[in-house]
PDB file of C-alpha atoms in Angstrom:
ATOM      1  CA  MET A 358      15.452 -13.213   3.000  1.00 84.00           C
ATOM      2  CA  LEU A 359      15.547  -9.934   4.950  1.00 91.00           C
ATOM      3  CA  TRP A 360      12.687  -8.660   2.793  1.00 91.00           C
ATOM      4  CA  ILE A 361      10.221 -11.054   4.477  1.00 93.00           C
ATOM      5  CA  PRO A 362      10.374  -9.607   8.040  1.00 95.00           C
ATOM      6  CA  VAL A 363      10.534  -6.112   6.534  1.00 96.00           C
ATOM      7  CA  THR A 364       7.352  -6.804   4.550  1.00 95.00           C
ATOM      8  CA  VAL A 365       5.551  -8.285   7.558  1.00 94.00           C
ATOM      9  CA  THR A 366       6.547  -5.207   9.584  1.00 96.00           C
ATOM     10  CA  ALA A 367       5.150  -2.980   6.827  1.00 94.00           C
ATOM     11  CA  ALA A 368       1.853  -4.872   6.923  1.00 90.00           C
ATOM     12  CA  LEU A 369       1.709  -4.604  10.719  1.00 92.00           C
ATOM     13  CA  LEU A 370       2.393  -0.852  10.674  1.00 92.00           C
ATOM     14  CA  GLN A 371      -0.238  -0.403   7.979  1.00 85.00           C
ATOM     15  CA  THR A 372      -2.725  -2.164  10.242  1.00 84.00           C
ATOM     16  CA  VAL A 373      -1.837   0.267  13.030  1.00 85.00           C
ATOM     17  CA  ARG A 374      -2.533   3.130  10.637  1.00 81.00           C
ATOM     18  CA  PHE A 375      -5.884   1.538   9.770  1.00 75.00           C
ATOM     19  CA  LEU A 376      -6.838   1.421  13.456  1.00 77.00           C
ATOM     20  CA  LEU A 377      -5.838   5.056  13.897  1.00 78.00           C
ATOM     21  CA  GLN A 378      -7.821   6.112  10.829  1.00 71.00           C
ATOM     22  CA  LYS A 379     -10.947   4.672  12.411  1.00 69.00           C
ATOM     23  CA  ARG A 380     -10.618   7.416  15.015  1.00 69.00           C
ATOM     24  CA  LEU A 381     -10.899  10.056  12.292  1.00 69.00           C
ATOM     25  CA  LYS A 382     -14.637   9.411  12.130  1.00 61.00           C
ATOM     26  CA  ASP A 383     -14.886  11.354  15.389  1.00 63.00           C
ATOM     27  CA  THR A 384     -13.146  14.412  13.851  1.00 67.00           C
ATOM     28  CA  GLY A 385     -15.790  14.967  11.162  1.00 73.00           C
ATOM     29  CA  LEU A 386     -13.274  14.718   8.316  1.00 78.00           C
ATOM     30  CA  SER A 387     -14.497  13.508   4.929  1.00 79.00           C
ATOM     31  CA  THR A 388     -13.066  10.341   3.404  1.00 75.00           C
ATOM     32  CA  GLY A 389     -10.920  12.387   1.011  1.00 79.00           C
ATOM     33  CA  ALA A 390      -9.563  14.626   3.761  1.00 84.00           C
ATOM     34  CA  ALA A 391      -8.834  11.635   5.988  1.00 78.00           C
ATOM     35  CA  SER A 392      -6.906   9.988   3.151  1.00 79.00           C
ATOM     36  CA  TYR A 393      -4.932  13.174   2.508  1.00 86.00           C
ATOM     37  CA  SER A 394      -3.724  13.228   6.104  1.00 83.00           C
ATOM     38  CA  ARG A 395      -1.485  10.236   5.405  1.00 80.00           C
ATOM     39  CA  PHE A 396       0.315  12.236   2.680  1.00 86.00           C
ATOM     40  CA  LEU A 397       0.374  15.669   4.315  1.00 90.00           C
ATOM     41  CA  PHE A 398       2.008  14.564   7.547  1.00 89.00           C
ATOM     42  CA  ALA A 399       4.052  11.713   6.076  1.00 91.00           C
ATOM     43  CA  ALA A 400       6.013  13.979   3.713  1.00 93.00           C
ATOM     44  CA  PRO A 401       7.850  16.074   6.366  1.00 93.00           C
ATOM     45  CA  PHE A 402       8.723  12.956   8.352  1.00 93.00           C
ATOM     46  CA  ALA A 403       9.970  11.226   5.188  1.00 95.00           C
ATOM     47  CA  VAL A 404      12.125  14.173   4.084  1.00 95.00           C
ATOM     48  CA  ILE A 405      13.706  14.625   7.526  1.00 94.00           C
ATOM     49  CA  PHE A 406      14.315  10.896   7.881  1.00 94.00           C
ATOM     50  CA  ALA A 407      15.917  10.634   4.421  1.00 94.00           C
ATOM     51  CA  TRP A 408      18.174  13.604   5.151  1.00 94.00           C
ATOM     52  CA  LEU A 409      19.302  12.131   8.485  1.00 94.00           C
ATOM     53  CA  ALA A 410      19.863   8.684   6.961  1.00 92.00           C
ATOM     54  CA  TRP A 411      21.972   9.935   4.063  1.00 91.00           C
ATOM     55  CA  ALA A 412      23.863  12.478   6.191  1.00 90.00           C
ATOM     56  CA  SER A 413      24.861   9.799   8.691  1.00 91.00           C
ATOM     57  CA  SER A 414      25.911   7.420   5.902  1.00 86.00           C
ATOM     58  CA  GLY A 415      28.760   9.651   4.776  1.00 82.00           C
ATOM     59  CA  LEU A 416      27.566   9.422   1.176  1.00 81.00           C
ATOM     60  CA  GLY A 417      26.549  12.368  -0.962  1.00 79.00           C
ATOM     61  CA  TRP A 418      23.006  12.678  -2.246  1.00 83.00           C
ATOM     62  CA  PRO A 419      22.404  10.093  -4.987  1.00 86.00           C
ATOM     63  CA  ASP A 420      22.399  11.032  -8.641  1.00 86.00           C
ATOM     64  CA  THR A 421      18.880  10.786 -10.035  1.00 91.00           C
ATOM     65  CA  SER A 422      18.413   9.725 -13.634  1.00 93.00           C
ATOM     66  CA  ALA A 423      15.387  10.428 -15.802  1.00 95.00           C
ATOM     67  CA  MET A 424      14.397   6.777 -15.347  1.00 96.00           C
ATOM     68  CA  PHE A 425      14.282   7.252 -11.574  1.00 96.00           C
ATOM     69  CA  TRP A 426      11.801  10.107 -11.883  1.00 97.00           C
ATOM     70  CA  VAL A 427       9.683   8.210 -14.410  1.00 97.00           C
ATOM     71  CA  PHE A 428       9.366   5.273 -12.012  1.00 97.00           C
ATOM     72  CA  ALA A 429       9.003   7.371  -8.837  1.00 97.00           C
ATOM     73  CA  LEU A 430       6.398   9.800 -10.177  1.00 97.00           C
ATOM     74  CA  GLY A 431       4.645   7.035 -12.111  1.00 97.00           C
ATOM     75  CA  GLY A 432       4.378   5.028  -8.903  1.00 96.00           C
ATOM     76  CA  GLY A 433       3.136   8.086  -7.036  1.00 95.00           C
ATOM     77  CA  VAL A 434       0.445   8.762  -9.635  1.00 95.00           C
ATOM     78  CA  GLY A 435      -0.551   5.083  -9.605  1.00 94.00           C
ATOM     79  CA  GLN A 436      -1.033   5.156  -5.836  1.00 90.00           C
ATOM     80  CA  ILE A 437      -3.096   8.349  -6.033  1.00 88.00           C
ATOM     81  CA  LEU A 438      -5.324   6.903  -8.769  1.00 90.00           C
ATOM     82  CA  GLY A 439      -5.689   3.680  -6.790  1.00 88.00           C
ATOM     83  CA  THR A 440      -6.671   5.704  -3.729  1.00 82.00           C
ATOM     84  CA  LEU A 441      -9.214   7.763  -5.704  1.00 82.00           C
ATOM     85  CA  ALA A 442     -10.746   4.611  -7.203  1.00 84.00           C
ATOM     86  CA  THR A 443     -11.028   3.150  -3.713  1.00 79.00           C
ATOM     87  CA  LEU A 444     -12.656   6.354  -2.455  1.00 73.00           C
ATOM     88  CA  ALA A 445     -15.158   6.160  -5.326  1.00 78.00           C
ATOM     89  CA  LEU A 446     -16.144   2.709  -4.073  1.00 74.00           C
ATOM     90  CA  PHE A 447     -17.523   4.206  -0.865  1.00 65.00           C
ATOM     91  CA  GLY A 448     -20.370   5.702  -2.878  1.00 63.00           C
ATOM     92  CA  GLU A 449     -21.219   2.448  -4.650  1.00 64.00           C
ATOM     93  CA  ARG A 450     -24.042   0.137  -3.710  1.00 57.00           C
ATOM     94  CA  ASN A 451     -21.940  -2.993  -4.365  1.00 58.00           C
ATOM     95  CA  PHE A 452     -19.043  -1.819  -2.191  1.00 55.00           C
ATOM     96  CA  ALA A 453     -18.082  -5.318  -0.991  1.00 56.00           C
ATOM     97  CA  VAL A 454     -17.707  -6.602  -4.559  1.00 61.00           C
ATOM     98  CA  GLY A 455     -15.468  -3.696  -5.513  1.00 63.00           C
ATOM     99  CA  MET A 456     -13.255  -4.030  -2.458  1.00 62.00           C
ATOM    100  CA  ALA A 457     -12.798  -7.727  -3.197  1.00 66.00           C
ATOM    101  CA  PHE A 458     -11.562  -6.887  -6.685  1.00 73.00           C
ATOM    102  CA  THR A 459      -8.969  -4.436  -5.336  1.00 75.00           C
ATOM    103  CA  LYS A 460      -7.297  -7.539  -3.920  1.00 74.00           C
ATOM    104  CA  THR A 461      -6.402  -8.685  -7.447  1.00 78.00           C
ATOM    105  CA  GLU A 462      -3.514  -6.240  -7.074  1.00 84.00           C
ATOM    106  CA  THR A 463      -0.980  -9.033  -6.501  1.00 85.00           C
ATOM    107  CA  LEU A 464      -1.843 -10.723  -9.797  1.00 84.00           C
ATOM    108  CA  GLN A 465      -1.659  -7.392 -11.603  1.00 88.00           C
ATOM    109  CA  VAL A 466       1.714  -6.694  -9.999  1.00 90.00           C
ATOM    110  CA  ALA A 467       2.952 -10.053 -11.329  1.00 88.00           C
ATOM    111  CA  LEU A 468       1.865  -9.059 -14.850  1.00 88.00           C
ATOM    112  CA  PHE A 469       3.299  -5.531 -14.674  1.00 90.00           C
ATOM    113  CA  SER A 470       6.539  -6.808 -13.138  1.00 90.00           C
ATOM    114  CA  ALA A 471       7.099  -9.281 -15.961  1.00 90.00           C
ATOM    115  CA  VAL A 472       6.298  -6.728 -18.682  1.00 90.00           C
ATOM    116  CA  VAL A 473       7.982  -3.604 -17.276  1.00 92.00           C
ATOM    117  CA  LEU A 474      10.876  -4.937 -15.186  1.00 91.00           C
ATOM    118  CA  GLY A 475      11.348  -8.341 -16.805  1.00 90.00           C
ATOM    119  CA  GLU A 476      10.925 -10.049 -13.423  1.00 90.00           C
ATOM    120  CA  ALA A 477       8.696 -13.060 -13.986  1.00 84.00           C
ATOM    121  CA  VAL A 478       7.623 -15.452 -11.227  1.00 86.00           C
ATOM    122  CA  SER A 479       8.051 -19.220 -11.184  1.00 86.00           C
ATOM    123  CA  PRO A 480       5.034 -21.541 -11.699  1.00 88.00           C
ATOM    124  CA  LEU A 481       5.187 -22.707  -8.058  1.00 88.00           C
ATOM    125  CA  ALA A 482       5.334 -19.127  -6.803  1.00 87.00           C
ATOM    126  CA  LEU A 483       2.396 -18.219  -9.038  1.00 87.00           C
ATOM    127  CA  GLY A 484       0.428 -21.094  -7.504  1.00 90.00           C
ATOM    128  CA  ALA A 485       1.152 -19.746  -4.024  1.00 88.00           C
ATOM    129  CA  ILE A 486       0.085 -16.258  -5.130  1.00 87.00           C
ATOM    130  CA  LEU A 487      -3.193 -17.586  -6.561  1.00 88.00           C
ATOM    131  CA  LEU A 488      -3.869 -19.377  -3.267  1.00 90.00           C
ATOM    132  CA  GLY A 489      -3.318 -16.112  -1.423  1.00 84.00           C
ATOM    133  CA  VAL A 490      -5.637 -14.194  -3.753  1.00 83.00           C
ATOM    134  CA  ALA A 491      -8.311 -16.845  -3.152  1.00 85.00           C
ATOM    135  CA  GLY A 492      -7.876 -16.320   0.582  1.00 84.00           C
ATOM    136  CA  ILE A 493      -8.104 -12.541   0.253  1.00 77.00           C
ATOM    137  CA  LEU A 494     -11.265 -12.812  -1.850  1.00 76.00           C
ATOM    138  CA  THR A 495     -12.729 -15.141   0.776  1.00 79.00           C
ATOM    139  CA  LEU A 496     -11.987 -12.560   3.458  1.00 72.00           C
ATOM    140  CA  SER A 497     -13.190  -9.583   1.441  1.00 66.00           C
ATOM    141  CA  ARG A 498     -16.362 -10.598  -0.329  1.00 60.00           C
ATOM    142  CA  LYS A 499     -19.492 -10.868   1.761  1.00 59.00           C
ATOM    143  CA  PRO A 500     -22.026 -13.614   1.061  1.00 54.00           C
ATOM    144  CA  GLY A 501     -24.940 -12.459  -1.050  1.00 52.00           C
ATOM    145  CA  SER A 502     -22.981  -9.680  -2.773  1.00 51.00           C
ATOM    146  CA  ALA A 503     -24.263  -8.483  -6.110  1.00 48.00           C
ATOM    147  CA  SER A 504     -22.998  -9.478  -9.551  1.00 52.00           C
ATOM    148  CA  LEU A 505     -19.276  -9.234 -10.197  1.00 52.00           C
ATOM    149  CA  LEU A 506     -20.012  -7.556 -13.550  1.00 55.00           C
ATOM    150  CA  SER A 507     -20.700  -4.098 -12.164  1.00 67.00           C
ATOM    151  CA  ARG A 508     -19.293  -0.600 -11.847  1.00 77.00           C
ATOM    152  CA  SER A 509     -18.056  -1.567  -8.390  1.00 76.00           C
ATOM    153  CA  ALA A 510     -16.042  -4.445  -9.844  1.00 76.00           C
ATOM    154  CA  ALA A 511     -14.551  -2.142 -12.482  1.00 83.00           C
ATOM    155  CA  LEU A 512     -13.545   0.398  -9.843  1.00 84.00           C
ATOM    156  CA  GLY A 513     -12.046  -2.381  -7.731  1.00 82.00           C
ATOM    157  CA  ILE A 514      -9.946  -3.660 -10.622  1.00 85.00           C
ATOM    158  CA  ALA A 515      -8.889  -0.078 -11.417  1.00 90.00           C
ATOM    159  CA  ALA A 516      -7.839   0.451  -7.802  1.00 88.00           C
ATOM    160  CA  GLY A 517      -5.851  -2.786  -7.860  1.00 88.00           C
ATOM    161  CA  ALA A 518      -4.183  -1.688 -11.097  1.00 93.00           C
ATOM    162  CA  GLY A 519      -3.274   1.686  -9.598  1.00 94.00           C
ATOM    163  CA  PHE A 520      -1.688   0.097  -6.552  1.00 91.00           C
ATOM    164  CA  GLY A 521      -0.004  -2.466  -8.811  1.00 93.00           C
ATOM    165  CA  VAL A 522       1.546   0.299 -10.901  1.00 96.00           C
ATOM    166  CA  SER A 523       2.736   2.001  -7.721  1.00 96.00           C
ATOM    167  CA  ALA A 524       4.488  -1.167  -6.522  1.00 95.00           C
ATOM    168  CA  ILE A 525       6.313  -1.545  -9.841  1.00 96.00           C
ATOM    169  CA  GLY A 526       7.147   2.149  -9.930  1.00 97.00           C
ATOM    170  CA  TYR A 527       8.628   2.121  -6.449  1.00 97.00           C
ATOM    171  CA  ARG A 528      10.735  -0.969  -7.110  1.00 96.00           C
ATOM    172  CA  GLY A 529      11.924   0.481 -10.412  1.00 96.00           C
ATOM    173  CA  ALA A 530      12.828   3.771  -8.740  1.00 96.00           C
ATOM    174  CA  THR A 531      14.852   2.139  -5.963  1.00 96.00           C
ATOM    175  CA  LEU A 532      16.692   0.018  -8.527  1.00 94.00           C
ATOM    176  CA  ALA A 533      17.412   3.108 -10.658  1.00 95.00           C
ATOM    177  CA  LEU A 534      19.378   4.575  -7.744  1.00 91.00           C
ATOM    178  CA  GLY A 535      22.625   2.675  -8.052  1.00 79.00           C
ATOM    179  CA  GLU A 536      24.273   4.164  -4.965  1.00 77.00           C
ATOM    180  CA  GLY A 537      23.556   3.332  -1.335  1.00 83.00           C
ATOM    181  CA  SER A 538      22.041   0.412   0.530  1.00 89.00           C
ATOM    182  CA  ALA A 539      18.484  -0.760  -0.056  1.00 92.00           C
ATOM    183  CA  PHE A 540      17.407   1.138   3.063  1.00 93.00           C
ATOM    184  CA  LEU A 541      19.012   4.419   1.942  1.00 94.00           C
ATOM    185  CA  ARG A 542      17.582   4.137  -1.570  1.00 95.00           C
ATOM    186  CA  ALA A 543      14.155   3.415  -0.108  1.00 96.00           C
ATOM    187  CA  ALA A 544      14.319   6.448   2.209  1.00 96.00           C
ATOM    188  CA  PHE A 545      15.310   8.797  -0.619  1.00 96.00           C
ATOM    189  CA  THR A 546      12.648   7.458  -2.984  1.00 97.00           C
ATOM    190  CA  LEU A 547       9.983   7.702  -0.297  1.00 97.00           C
ATOM    191  CA  ALA A 548      10.855  11.348   0.417  1.00 96.00           C
ATOM    192  CA  CYS A 549      10.564  12.241  -3.274  1.00 97.00           C
ATOM    193  CA  VAL A 550       7.307  10.351  -3.800  1.00 97.00           C
ATOM    194  CA  THR A 551       5.488  11.568  -0.683  1.00 96.00           C
ATOM    195  CA  SER A 552       6.464  15.190  -1.397  1.00 96.00           C
ATOM    196  CA  PHE A 553       5.035  14.900  -4.912  1.00 96.00           C
ATOM    197  CA  GLN A 554       1.875  13.180  -3.647  1.00 94.00           C
ATOM    198  CA  THR A 555       1.306  15.825  -0.978  1.00 95.00           C
ATOM    199  CA  ILE A 556       1.378  18.595  -3.583  1.00 95.00           C
ATOM    200  CA  ALA A 557      -0.728  16.705  -6.145  1.00 93.00           C
ATOM    201  CA  MET A 558      -3.342  15.506  -3.658  1.00 91.00           C
ATOM    202  CA  GLY A 559      -3.411  18.932  -2.014  1.00 92.00           C
ATOM    203  CA  ILE A 560      -4.318  20.586  -5.325  1.00 93.00           C
ATOM    204  CA  TRP A 561      -7.009  17.959  -5.985  1.00 89.00           C
ATOM    205  CA  LEU A 562      -8.500  18.257  -2.497  1.00 89.00           C
ATOM    206  CA  SER A 563      -8.512  22.073  -2.501  1.00 90.00           C
ATOM    207  CA  LEU A 564     -10.470  22.050  -5.765  1.00 90.00           C
ATOM    208  CA  ARG A 565     -12.863  19.345  -4.603  1.00 86.00           C
ATOM    209  CA  GLU A 566     -13.465  20.285  -0.953  1.00 87.00           C
ATOM    210  CA  ARG A 567     -12.953  23.880   0.095  1.00 85.00           C
ATOM    211  CA  GLY A 568     -11.445  24.133   3.567  1.00 87.00           C
ATOM    212  CA  ALA A 569     -10.641  20.409   3.795  1.00 87.00           C
ATOM    213  CA  ILE A 570      -6.887  20.919   4.191  1.00 90.00           C
ATOM    214  CA  LEU A 571      -7.465  23.351   7.056  1.00 90.00           C
ATOM    215  CA  ARG A 572      -9.667  20.770   8.789  1.00 88.00           C
ATOM    216  CA  VAL A 573      -6.906  18.172   8.394  1.00 88.00           C
ATOM    217  CA  LEU A 574      -4.417  20.563  10.003  1.00 89.00           C
ATOM    218  CA  LYS A 575      -6.790  21.315  12.883  1.00 87.00           C
ATOM    219  CA  ALA A 576      -7.048  17.589  13.623  1.00 85.00           C
ATOM    220  CA  TRP A 577      -3.252  17.312  13.805  1.00 86.00           C
ATOM    221  CA  ARG A 578      -3.210  15.372  17.088  1.00 84.00           C
ATOM    222  CA  VAL A 579      -4.676  12.382  15.272  1.00 83.00           C
ATOM    223  CA  THR A 580      -3.612  13.012  11.679  1.00 85.00           C
ATOM    224  CA  ALA A 581       0.062  13.577  12.537  1.00 88.00           C
ATOM    225  CA  VAL A 582       0.269  10.168  14.218  1.00 88.00           C
ATOM    226  CA  ILE A 583      -1.412   8.611  11.179  1.00 86.00           C
ATOM    227  CA  GLY A 584       1.125  10.322   8.931  1.00 87.00           C
ATOM    228  CA  LEU A 585       4.042   9.043  11.020  1.00 90.00           C
ATOM    229  CA  SER A 586       2.765   5.460  11.117  1.00 90.00           C
ATOM    230  CA  GLY A 587       2.023   5.636   7.397  1.00 88.00           C
ATOM    231  CA  MET A 588       5.528   6.909   6.684  1.00 92.00           C
ATOM    232  CA  LEU A 589       7.126   4.087   8.674  1.00 94.00           C
ATOM    233  CA  ALA A 590       4.942   1.526   6.893  1.00 92.00           C
ATOM    234  CA  SER A 591       5.862   3.011   3.508  1.00 93.00           C
ATOM    235  CA  LEU A 592       9.554   3.004   4.410  1.00 94.00           C
ATOM    236  CA  CYS A 593       9.330  -0.725   5.092  1.00 96.00           C
ATOM    237  CA  TRP A 594       7.414  -1.312   1.838  1.00 94.00           C
ATOM    238  CA  PHE A 595       9.981   0.665  -0.176  1.00 96.00           C
ATOM    239  CA  THR A 596      12.872  -1.171   1.490  1.00 96.00           C
ATOM    240  CA  ALA A 597      11.256  -4.518   0.682  1.00 96.00           C
ATOM    241  CA  PHE A 598      10.753  -3.410  -2.936  1.00 95.00           C
ATOM    242  CA  ALA A 599      14.437  -2.476  -3.113  1.00 94.00           C
ATOM    243  CA  LEU A 600      15.372  -5.969  -1.905  1.00 94.00           C
ATOM    244  CA  GLU A 601      12.991  -8.287  -3.787  1.00 92.00           C
ATOM    245  CA  ASN A 602      10.593  -8.759  -6.703  1.00 92.00           C
ATOM    246  CA  ALA A 603       7.518  -6.584  -6.075  1.00 92.00           C
ATOM    247  CA  THR A 604       5.210  -9.538  -6.765  1.00 89.00           C
ATOM    248  CA  TYR A 605       6.656 -11.559  -3.898  1.00 90.00           C
ATOM    249  CA  VAL A 606       6.584  -8.536  -1.592  1.00 93.00           C
ATOM    250  CA  ARG A 607       2.902  -7.886  -2.289  1.00 90.00           C
ATOM    251  CA  ALA A 608       2.101 -11.588  -1.906  1.00 87.00           C
ATOM    252  CA  VAL A 609       3.645 -11.755   1.575  1.00 89.00           C
ATOM    253  CA  GLY A 610       2.106  -8.356   2.352  1.00 88.00           C
ATOM    254  CA  GLN A 611      -1.342  -9.917   2.110  1.00 83.00           C
ATOM    255  CA  VAL A 612      -0.817 -10.909   5.746  1.00 86.00           C
ATOM    256  CA  GLU A 613      -2.078  -7.376   6.443  1.00 82.00           C
ATOM    257  CA  MET A 614      -5.644  -8.639   5.998  1.00 77.00           C
ATOM    258  CA  VAL A 615      -5.048 -11.243   8.715  1.00 81.00           C
ATOM    259  CA  PHE A 616      -3.619  -8.558  11.018  1.00 84.00           C
ATOM    260  CA  THR A 617      -6.624  -6.319  10.325  1.00 77.00           C
ATOM    261  CA  ILE A 618      -9.171  -8.994  11.191  1.00 78.00           C
ATOM    262  CA  ALA A 619      -7.217 -10.004  14.303  1.00 81.00           C
ATOM    263  CA  ALA A 620      -7.029  -6.358  15.388  1.00 79.00           C
ATOM    264  CA  SER A 621     -10.766  -5.916  14.814  1.00 74.00           C
ATOM    265  CA  TRP A 622     -11.350  -8.880  17.116  1.00 79.00           C
ATOM    266  CA  ILE A 623      -8.913  -7.747  19.820  1.00 79.00           C
ATOM    267  CA  VAL A 624      -9.601  -3.993  19.778  1.00 74.00           C
ATOM    268  CA  PHE A 625     -13.198  -3.712  18.587  1.00 69.00           C
ATOM    269  CA  ARG A 626     -14.466  -7.115  19.786  1.00 75.00           C
ATOM    270  CA  GLU A 627     -15.792  -7.965  16.329  1.00 70.00           C
ATOM    271  CA  ARG A 628     -16.652 -11.648  15.860  1.00 78.00           C
ATOM    272  CA  ILE A 629     -14.567 -13.692  13.397  1.00 75.00           C
ATOM    273  CA  THR A 630     -16.753 -15.838  11.137  1.00 80.00           C
ATOM    274  CA  PRO A 631     -15.898 -19.345   9.843  1.00 84.00           C
ATOM    275  CA  ARG A 632     -15.460 -17.835   6.364  1.00 81.00           C
ATOM    276  CA  GLU A 633     -12.870 -15.416   7.736  1.00 78.00           C
ATOM    277  CA  TYR A 634     -11.023 -18.243   9.489  1.00 83.00           C
ATOM    278  CA  LEU A 635     -10.881 -20.101   6.156  1.00 86.00           C
ATOM    279  CA  GLY A 636      -9.606 -16.996   4.383  1.00 82.00           C
ATOM    280  CA  MET A 637      -6.873 -16.466   6.968  1.00 82.00           C
ATOM    281  CA  VAL A 638      -5.749 -20.100   6.662  1.00 87.00           C
ATOM    282  CA  LEU A 639      -5.528 -19.732   2.875  1.00 87.00           C
ATOM    283  CA  VAL A 640      -3.554 -16.482   3.108  1.00 84.00           C
ATOM    284  CA  LEU A 641      -1.104 -17.782   5.714  1.00 86.00           C
ATOM    285  CA  GLY A 642      -0.750 -21.050   3.797  1.00 89.00           C
ATOM    286  CA  SER A 643       0.036 -19.161   0.596  1.00 88.00           C
ATOM    287  CA  ILE A 644       2.724 -17.110   2.338  1.00 85.00           C
ATOM    288  CA  LEU A 645       4.317 -20.240   3.827  1.00 85.00           C
ATOM    289  CA  LEU A 646       4.237 -21.959   0.429  1.00 88.00           C
ATOM    290  CA  LEU A 647       5.768 -18.912  -1.247  1.00 85.00           C
ATOM    291  CA  VAL A 648       8.580 -18.685   1.308  1.00 81.00           C
ATOM    292  CA  LEU A 649       9.358 -22.411   0.934  1.00 81.00           C
ATOM    293  CA  THR A 650       9.333 -22.009  -2.855  1.00 80.00           C
ATOM    294  CA  LEU A 651      11.847 -19.154  -2.739  1.00 72.00           C
ATOM    295  CA  ARG A 652      14.285 -20.824  -0.330  1.00 66.00           C
TER     296      ARG A 652
END
């Protein structure tokens, strides 16, 4: 059950990155440029870390099959598309509705996992996952939001699908590397994926926003820390994917929303509403139920 504390650590580190990204508003970076910072500065850290990890292991670099690259690059593309769909939501009037629908990712991961990897979930585990999704929707959707049948909802579902594909891709890639521990396979996969994403997102950003990459580099005091925290979070996610079914990992990872709300209360003194308390209880209850189911 090592994957559980690893997943919780990933969620906690991702919350730290979220808090740091709030500081980027003071740098004048656009949403796209701020998002790119997590790739640009994560890639060098990931490559150096993977090299050190494999060099100290005494093993040679792993052999990479065509299937590894299909999963790794497919996961990388899925994450980029999910990120772009999320960015598109910022320009939508019904933003809250769309963001709520991105949280259907866990259910989409369950579907993709069964179809692509042949890793289905048990009925009891599915019940726990549904409870968690209900909690996430309770936390995400604001009262009085507009109709769920909207462009925002479609973008939210698309974002969830992109992130779902990335989860399956990363698990498939780590499994395709037969040599090395789960941690070593995760480090190598992460280095490959983040390098690809940095190049791909860099091309997209340079075409979309002239001078954006230079502005990201100039804000390195903040963006480098975001990249490092993002890399550490991703390393934990990839390690968890190497250890366990991606559906279960994403289900436990929903604790990130609880961490985010708690951090908003502690750091930014934002009030927690009764609806948010209910959502947190549902999410934590779903994680406890899932863990008991898998024991």
